[in-house]
């Protein structure tokens, strides 16, 4: 019947909000998360199954590293000490979602390894005693990390930027430990053990970033206005986790800034712009301007309202292509296991948005 409808009627039928209810959108997002979690868990076990004690030659770590490097290691160690808080709070927030809650448990187990690895780095540096480390941990754990936002969508968006920023911190620490720093006070510093630790953890953080990125894309595809608003809110008040809890945070931040590891420029260039590119958003200015101009107008019949301008805010075609590719990845995994014989995950096109094309991305 659709084939014989006039083009204007076909377009109106295609974009009718009634075609996908909020409950159906939520179901599709949940199925996407479940499939992504299953794929992620299998891949992490196959490719990133390392141990914080046995995977590194800790006895070979240098014990004459500069004080600035020790300050950075101590800061990394301090932030990761809140892994139990990060995990428990996020699991509780999304406990009704199989895919998200089970992923957060997996994520927590991987973050726990990061905490242990950075503690080992501090210990084997020889510049902090076991007693000092124990007392410092007690001081850190006397406070509790709380969620930065009250709802799931904002916290999901936050983790995209946070994981990318954390990965960047560790990659730049790896560069220093490889003897590649361009800062005079760190020239010539190298430690193969520390370089391997930083690289190994950075790979984990990259995997975390991509999981959360795929999740935000799902929301951006089915709930574009709500998700773009959440992105705007998050970047407007973004700060690294535990920055209000670590007692010597100012000294740590100043040190990572002077070392070229992380600062405002790195956040704009290597975190914000990278995440925006992966989400099809041109810039922060374009995001804020698009949201400001977005308004609801009645459709042809006057019975339903459609948003305008929001589609100029980001590349919806890119997001749709990324969501389609995610589903292909999930479907391939389900065929390999046999899930497709009983309960396959299917991609359902969102009919409420204008159809457009875009160049494929690398992610």
Coordinates of C-alpha atoms in Angstrom, one line a residue:
X1 CA 0.0 0.0 0.0
X2 CA 2.8 2.4 0.8
X3 CA 4.2 2.0 -2.7
X4 CA 1.0 3.7 -4.2
X5 CA 0.9 6.6 -1.7
X6 CA 1.8 10.0 -3.1
X7 CA 5.3 11.2 -2.0
X8 CA 4.0 13.8 0.5
X9 CA 1.6 11.3 2.1
X10 CA 4.4 8.7 2.2
X11 CA 6.7 11.1 4.0
X12 CA 4.0 12.0 6.5
X13 CA 3.3 8.4 7.2
X14 CA 7.0 7.6 7.6
X15 CA 7.5 10.4 10.1
X16 CA 4.5 9.8 12.2
X17 CA 5.5 9.9 15.9
X18 CA 3.0 7.1 16.6
X19 CA 5.1 4.6 14.7
X20 CA 7.6 4.3 17.5
X21 CA 6.4 4.7 21.0
X22 CA 8.7 5.7 23.9
X23 CA 8.3 2.2 25.3
X24 CA 9.4 0.7 21.9
X25 CA 12.4 3.0 21.7
X26 CA 13.4 2.0 25.2
X27 CA 13.1 -1.6 24.3
X28 CA 15.3 -1.2 21.2
X29 CA 17.9 0.7 23.2
X30 CA 17.9 -2.0 25.8
X31 CA 18.3 -4.7 23.2
X32 CA 21.2 -2.8 21.7
X33 CA 22.9 -2.6 25.1
X34 CA 22.4 -6.3 25.8
X35 CA 23.9 -7.3 22.5
X36 CA 26.8 -4.8 22.9
X37 CA 27.5 -6.1 26.4
X38 CA 27.6 -9.7 25.3
X39 CA 30.0 -8.8 22.5
X40 CA 32.1 -6.7 24.8
X41 CA 32.4 -9.3 27.5
X42 CA 33.6 -12.0 25.0
X43 CA 36.1 -9.6 23.4
X44 CA 37.5 -8.4 26.7
X45 CA 38.1 -11.9 27.9
X46 CA 39.8 -12.8 24.6
X47 CA 42.0 -9.8 24.1
X48 CA 42.5 -7.9 27.5
X49 CA 42.7 -10.6 30.2
X50 CA 45.7 -9.2 32.1
X51 CA 46.7 -9.3 35.8
X52 CA 47.9 -6.2 37.7
X53 CA 50.5 -8.3 39.6
X54 CA 51.8 -10.8 37.1
X55 CA 51.5 -9.0 33.8
X56 CA 54.4 -6.6 34.6
X57 CA 58.0 -7.0 35.8
X58 CA 57.6 -4.8 38.8
X59 CA 61.0 -5.5 40.2
X60 CA 62.5 -3.9 37.1
X61 CA 60.8 -0.6 37.6
X62 CA 63.1 2.4 38.2
X63 CA 63.3 3.8 41.7
X64 CA 64.8 7.1 40.7
X65 CA 61.9 8.6 38.8
X66 CA 61.5 12.4 39.0
X67 CA 59.1 13.7 41.8
X68 CA 56.8 15.0 39.0
X69 CA 56.3 11.5 37.7
X70 CA 55.6 10.1 41.2
X71 CA 53.0 12.9 41.8
X72 CA 51.2 11.8 38.6
X73 CA 51.3 8.1 39.5
X74 CA 50.0 9.0 43.0
X75 CA 47.1 11.0 41.4
X76 CA 46.2 8.1 39.0
X77 CA 46.3 5.7 42.0
X78 CA 44.1 8.1 44.1
X79 CA 41.3 8.5 41.5
X80 CA 41.1 4.7 40.8
X81 CA 40.7 4.1 44.5
X82 CA 37.0 5.2 44.0
X83 CA 36.3 2.2 41.7
X84 CA 34.0 0.6 44.2
X85 CA 32.0 3.8 44.4
X86 CA 32.0 4.3 40.7
X87 CA 30.7 0.8 40.1
X88 CA 28.1 0.5 42.9
X89 CA 26.5 3.8 42.2
X90 CA 26.2 3.3 38.4
X91 CA 25.0 -0.3 38.8
X92 CA 22.3 0.9 41.2
X93 CA 21.3 3.6 38.7
X94 CA 20.8 1.2 35.8
X95 CA 20.1 -2.0 37.7
X96 CA 16.9 -2.7 35.6
X97 CA 18.9 -2.8 32.4
X98 CA 20.5 -6.2 31.8
X99 CA 23.1 -4.9 29.3
X100 CA 24.0 -1.8 31.2
X101 CA 24.1 -3.2 34.7
X102 CA 26.1 -6.3 33.8
X103 CA 28.5 -4.2 31.8
X104 CA 29.0 -1.9 34.8
X105 CA 30.0 -5.0 36.8
X106 CA 32.4 -6.0 34.1
X107 CA 33.7 -2.4 33.9
X108 CA 34.1 -2.3 37.7
X109 CA 36.3 -5.4 37.6
X110 CA 38.5 -3.8 35.0
X111 CA 38.7 -0.5 36.9
X112 CA 39.7 -2.5 40.0
X113 CA 42.7 -3.9 38.0
X114 CA 43.6 -0.3 37.2
X115 CA 43.5 0.7 40.8
X116 CA 45.8 -2.3 41.8
X117 CA 48.2 -1.6 38.9
X118 CA 48.7 2.1 39.8
X119 CA 49.1 1.2 43.5
X120 CA 51.8 -1.3 42.5
X121 CA 53.5 1.4 40.4
X122 CA 53.5 3.8 43.4
X123 CA 54.9 1.0 45.7
X124 CA 57.6 -0.3 43.3
X125 CA 58.7 3.3 42.5
X126 CA 60.4 3.0 46.0
X127 CA 59.3 6.5 46.8
X128 CA 56.3 5.8 48.9
X129 CA 56.3 3.4 51.8
X130 CA 53.7 0.7 52.3
X131 CA 52.6 2.5 55.5
X132 CA 52.2 5.8 53.6
X133 CA 50.1 4.0 50.9
X134 CA 47.9 2.3 53.5
X135 CA 47.3 5.6 55.4
X136 CA 46.7 7.5 52.1
X137 CA 44.1 4.9 51.0
X138 CA 42.3 5.3 54.3
X139 CA 42.2 9.0 53.8
X140 CA 40.8 8.6 50.4
X141 CA 38.2 6.1 51.4
X142 CA 36.9 8.3 54.2
X143 CA 34.9 10.1 51.5
X144 CA 32.4 8.7 49.1
X145 CA 32.2 9.5 45.4
X146 CA 28.6 10.3 44.3
X147 CA 27.1 10.4 40.8
X148 CA 27.7 13.7 39.0
X149 CA 24.1 13.6 37.6
X150 CA 20.9 12.1 38.9
X151 CA 19.7 10.4 35.8
X152 CA 21.0 7.6 33.5
X153 CA 21.3 9.5 30.2
X154 CA 23.4 12.3 31.7
X155 CA 25.7 9.9 33.5
X156 CA 26.1 7.8 30.3
X157 CA 27.1 11.0 28.4
X158 CA 29.5 11.9 31.2
X159 CA 31.3 8.6 31.0
X160 CA 32.0 9.1 27.3
X161 CA 34.0 12.3 28.0
X162 CA 35.5 11.0 31.2
X163 CA 36.7 7.7 29.7
X164 CA 38.3 9.6 26.7
X165 CA 40.0 12.0 29.1
X166 CA 41.3 9.2 31.3
X167 CA 42.6 7.3 28.2
X168 CA 44.4 10.5 27.1
X169 CA 46.0 10.9 30.5
X170 CA 47.4 7.4 30.4
X171 CA 48.5 7.6 26.8
X172 CA 50.5 10.8 27.5
X173 CA 52.0 9.1 30.6
X174 CA 53.1 6.3 28.4
X175 CA 54.8 8.8 26.1
X176 CA 56.8 10.2 29.0
X177 CA 57.7 6.7 30.2
X178 CA 58.9 5.9 26.6
X179 CA 61.3 8.8 26.8
X180 CA 59.3 10.9 24.3
X181 CA 58.4 13.9 26.5
X182 CA 59.1 17.3 24.9
X183 CA 59.1 19.0 28.3
X184 CA 62.6 19.9 29.5
X185 CA 62.1 18.8 33.0
X186 CA 61.0 15.3 31.8
X187 CA 63.5 14.9 29.0
X188 CA 65.3 11.6 29.1
X189 CA 62.9 10.1 31.5
X190 CA 62.0 6.5 30.6
X191 CA 60.8 3.3 32.2
X192 CA 59.7 0.3 30.1
X193 CA 57.7 -1.1 33.0
X194 CA 55.8 2.1 33.6
X195 CA 55.2 2.5 29.8
X196 CA 53.7 -0.9 29.6
X197 CA 51.4 -0.3 32.5
X198 CA 50.2 3.0 31.1
X199 CA 49.6 1.5 27.7
X200 CA 47.8 -1.6 29.0
X201 CA 45.4 0.5 31.1
X202 CA 44.9 3.0 28.2
X203 CA 43.7 0.2 26.0
X204 CA 41.1 -0.7 28.6
X205 CA 40.0 2.9 28.8
X206 CA 39.6 3.0 25.0
X207 CA 37.4 -0.1 25.1
X208 CA 35.3 1.6 27.8
X209 CA 35.0 4.8 25.8
X210 CA 33.8 2.9 22.8
X211 CA 31.1 1.0 24.8
X212 CA 29.7 4.2 26.3
X213 CA 30.0 5.9 22.9
X214 CA 27.9 3.2 21.3
X215 CA 25.3 3.7 24.0
X216 CA 25.1 7.4 23.5
X217 CA 24.7 6.8 19.8
X218 CA 21.7 4.6 20.5
X219 CA 20.1 7.3 22.5
X220 CA 21.1 10.0 20.0
X221 CA 19.4 7.9 17.3
X222 CA 16.1 7.3 19.1
X223 CA 16.0 10.4 21.4
X224 CA 18.0 13.0 19.6
X225 CA 16.7 16.1 21.3
X226 CA 17.0 14.7 24.8
X227 CA 20.5 13.3 24.2
X228 CA 21.8 16.5 22.6
X229 CA 20.5 18.5 25.6
X230 CA 22.3 16.1 28.0
X231 CA 25.5 16.5 26.0
X232 CA 25.3 20.3 26.3
X233 CA 24.6 20.0 30.1
X234 CA 27.5 17.6 30.7
X235 CA 30.2 19.5 28.9
X236 CA 29.0 22.7 30.5
X237 CA 30.0 21.4 34.0
X238 CA 32.5 18.6 33.2
X239 CA 35.2 17.8 35.7
X240 CA 37.3 14.6 36.2
X241 CA 35.9 12.1 38.7
X242 CA 37.0 12.5 42.3
X243 CA 38.5 15.9 41.7
X244 CA 36.7 17.2 44.7
X245 CA 37.8 14.2 46.9
X246 CA 41.5 13.7 46.3
X247 CA 43.2 15.9 49.0
X248 CA 46.1 17.1 46.9
X249 CA 44.2 17.4 43.6
X250 CA 45.5 21.0 42.8
X251 CA 49.2 19.8 43.0
X252 CA 48.3 16.8 40.9
X253 CA 46.5 18.8 38.2
X254 CA 49.3 21.4 38.0
X255 CA 51.8 18.6 37.5
X256 CA 49.9 16.8 34.8
X257 CA 49.3 20.2 33.1
X258 CA 53.0 21.1 33.2
X259 CA 53.9 17.7 32.0
X260 CA 51.7 18.1 28.9
X261 CA 49.6 15.2 30.0
X262 CA 46.2 16.9 30.4
X263 CA 44.8 20.4 30.6
X264 CA 42.2 22.7 29.0
X265 CA 43.8 22.5 25.6
X266 CA 44.0 18.7 25.6
X267 CA 40.4 18.5 26.8
X268 CA 39.2 20.7 23.9
X269 CA 41.4 19.2 21.2
X270 CA 41.7 15.6 22.2
X271 CA 38.6 14.9 24.2
X272 CA 35.7 17.2 23.2
X273 CA 36.5 17.4 19.5
X274 CA 37.2 13.7 19.2
X275 CA 33.9 12.8 21.0
X276 CA 32.0 15.3 18.9
X277 CA 33.4 13.9 15.7
X278 CA 32.4 10.4 16.8
X279 CA 28.9 11.6 17.5
X280 CA 28.5 13.7 14.3
X281 CA 28.5 17.0 16.1
X282 CA 30.3 19.8 14.4
X283 CA 31.3 21.8 17.4
X284 CA 30.2 23.0 20.8
X285 CA 29.0 26.2 19.3
X286 CA 26.9 24.4 16.7
X287 CA 25.5 22.2 19.5
X288 CA 24.4 25.1 21.7
X289 CA 23.1 27.2 18.8
X290 CA 21.1 24.3 17.4
X291 CA 19.5 23.5 20.7
X292 CA 18.7 27.2 21.2
X293 CA 17.0 27.4 17.8
X294 CA 15.1 24.2 18.2
X295 CA 11.4 24.6 18.5
X296 CA 8.3 22.6 17.9
X297 CA 6.0 23.4 14.9
X298 CA 2.8 21.7 13.8
X299 CA 3.0 19.3 10.9
X300 CA 0.9 19.4 7.7
X301 CA -2.3 18.3 9.5
X302 CA -1.6 20.4 12.5
X303 CA -2.2 17.4 14.8
X304 CA 1.4 16.5 15.6
X305 CA 4.4 18.6 16.4
X306 CA 7.8 18.2 14.8
X307 CA 11.1 19.7 15.9
X308 CA 13.0 21.9 13.6
X309 CA 16.7 23.0 13.6
X310 CA 17.7 20.1 15.7
X311 CA 18.7 18.2 12.6
X312 CA 21.1 20.9 11.7
X313 CA 22.9 20.4 15.0
X314 CA 24.5 17.1 14.2
X315 CA 24.9 14.6 11.4
X316 CA 22.0 12.3 11.9
X317 CA 23.0 10.2 8.9
X318 CA 26.4 9.4 10.4
X319 CA 24.8 8.4 13.7
X320 CA 22.3 6.2 11.9
X321 CA 25.2 4.5 10.0
X322 CA 27.0 3.9 13.2
X323 CA 24.0 2.4 14.9
X324 CA 23.4 0.1 11.9
X325 CA 27.1 -1.0 12.0
X326 CA 26.7 -1.7 15.8
X327 CA 23.7 -4.0 15.0
X328 CA 25.6 -5.8 12.3
X329 CA 28.4 -6.5 14.9
X330 CA 25.8 -7.7 17.4
X331 CA 24.0 -9.9 14.8
X332 CA 27.3 -11.5 13.7
X333 CA 28.1 -12.3 17.3
X334 CA 24.6 -13.8 17.9
X335 CA 24.9 -16.0 14.8
X336 CA 28.3 -17.2 16.0
X337 CA 26.7 -18.2 19.4
X338 CA 23.3 -19.3 18.2
X339 CA 21.2 -16.6 19.8
X340 CA 19.8 -15.7 16.4
X341 CA 17.9 -19.0 16.3
X342 CA 15.8 -18.0 19.3
X343 CA 15.9 -14.2 20.0
X344 CA 17.8 -12.2 17.4
X345 CA 18.5 -8.5 17.8
X346 CA 17.1 -6.5 14.9
X347 CA 17.8 -3.0 13.8
X348 CA 14.6 -0.9 13.6
X349 CA 14.8 2.3 11.8
X350 CA 13.6 5.4 13.6
X351 CA 10.9 6.7 11.3
X352 CA 10.5 10.1 13.0
X353 CA 13.5 11.8 11.5
X354 CA 14.4 13.1 8.0
X355 CA 16.3 10.6 5.9
X356 CA 19.7 11.7 4.9
X357 CA 23.1 10.2 4.0
X358 CA 26.5 10.6 5.4
X359 CA 30.0 9.4 5.0
X360 CA 30.9 6.4 7.2
X361 CA 33.1 6.9 10.2
X362 CA 35.9 4.8 11.5
X363 CA 34.1 3.9 14.7

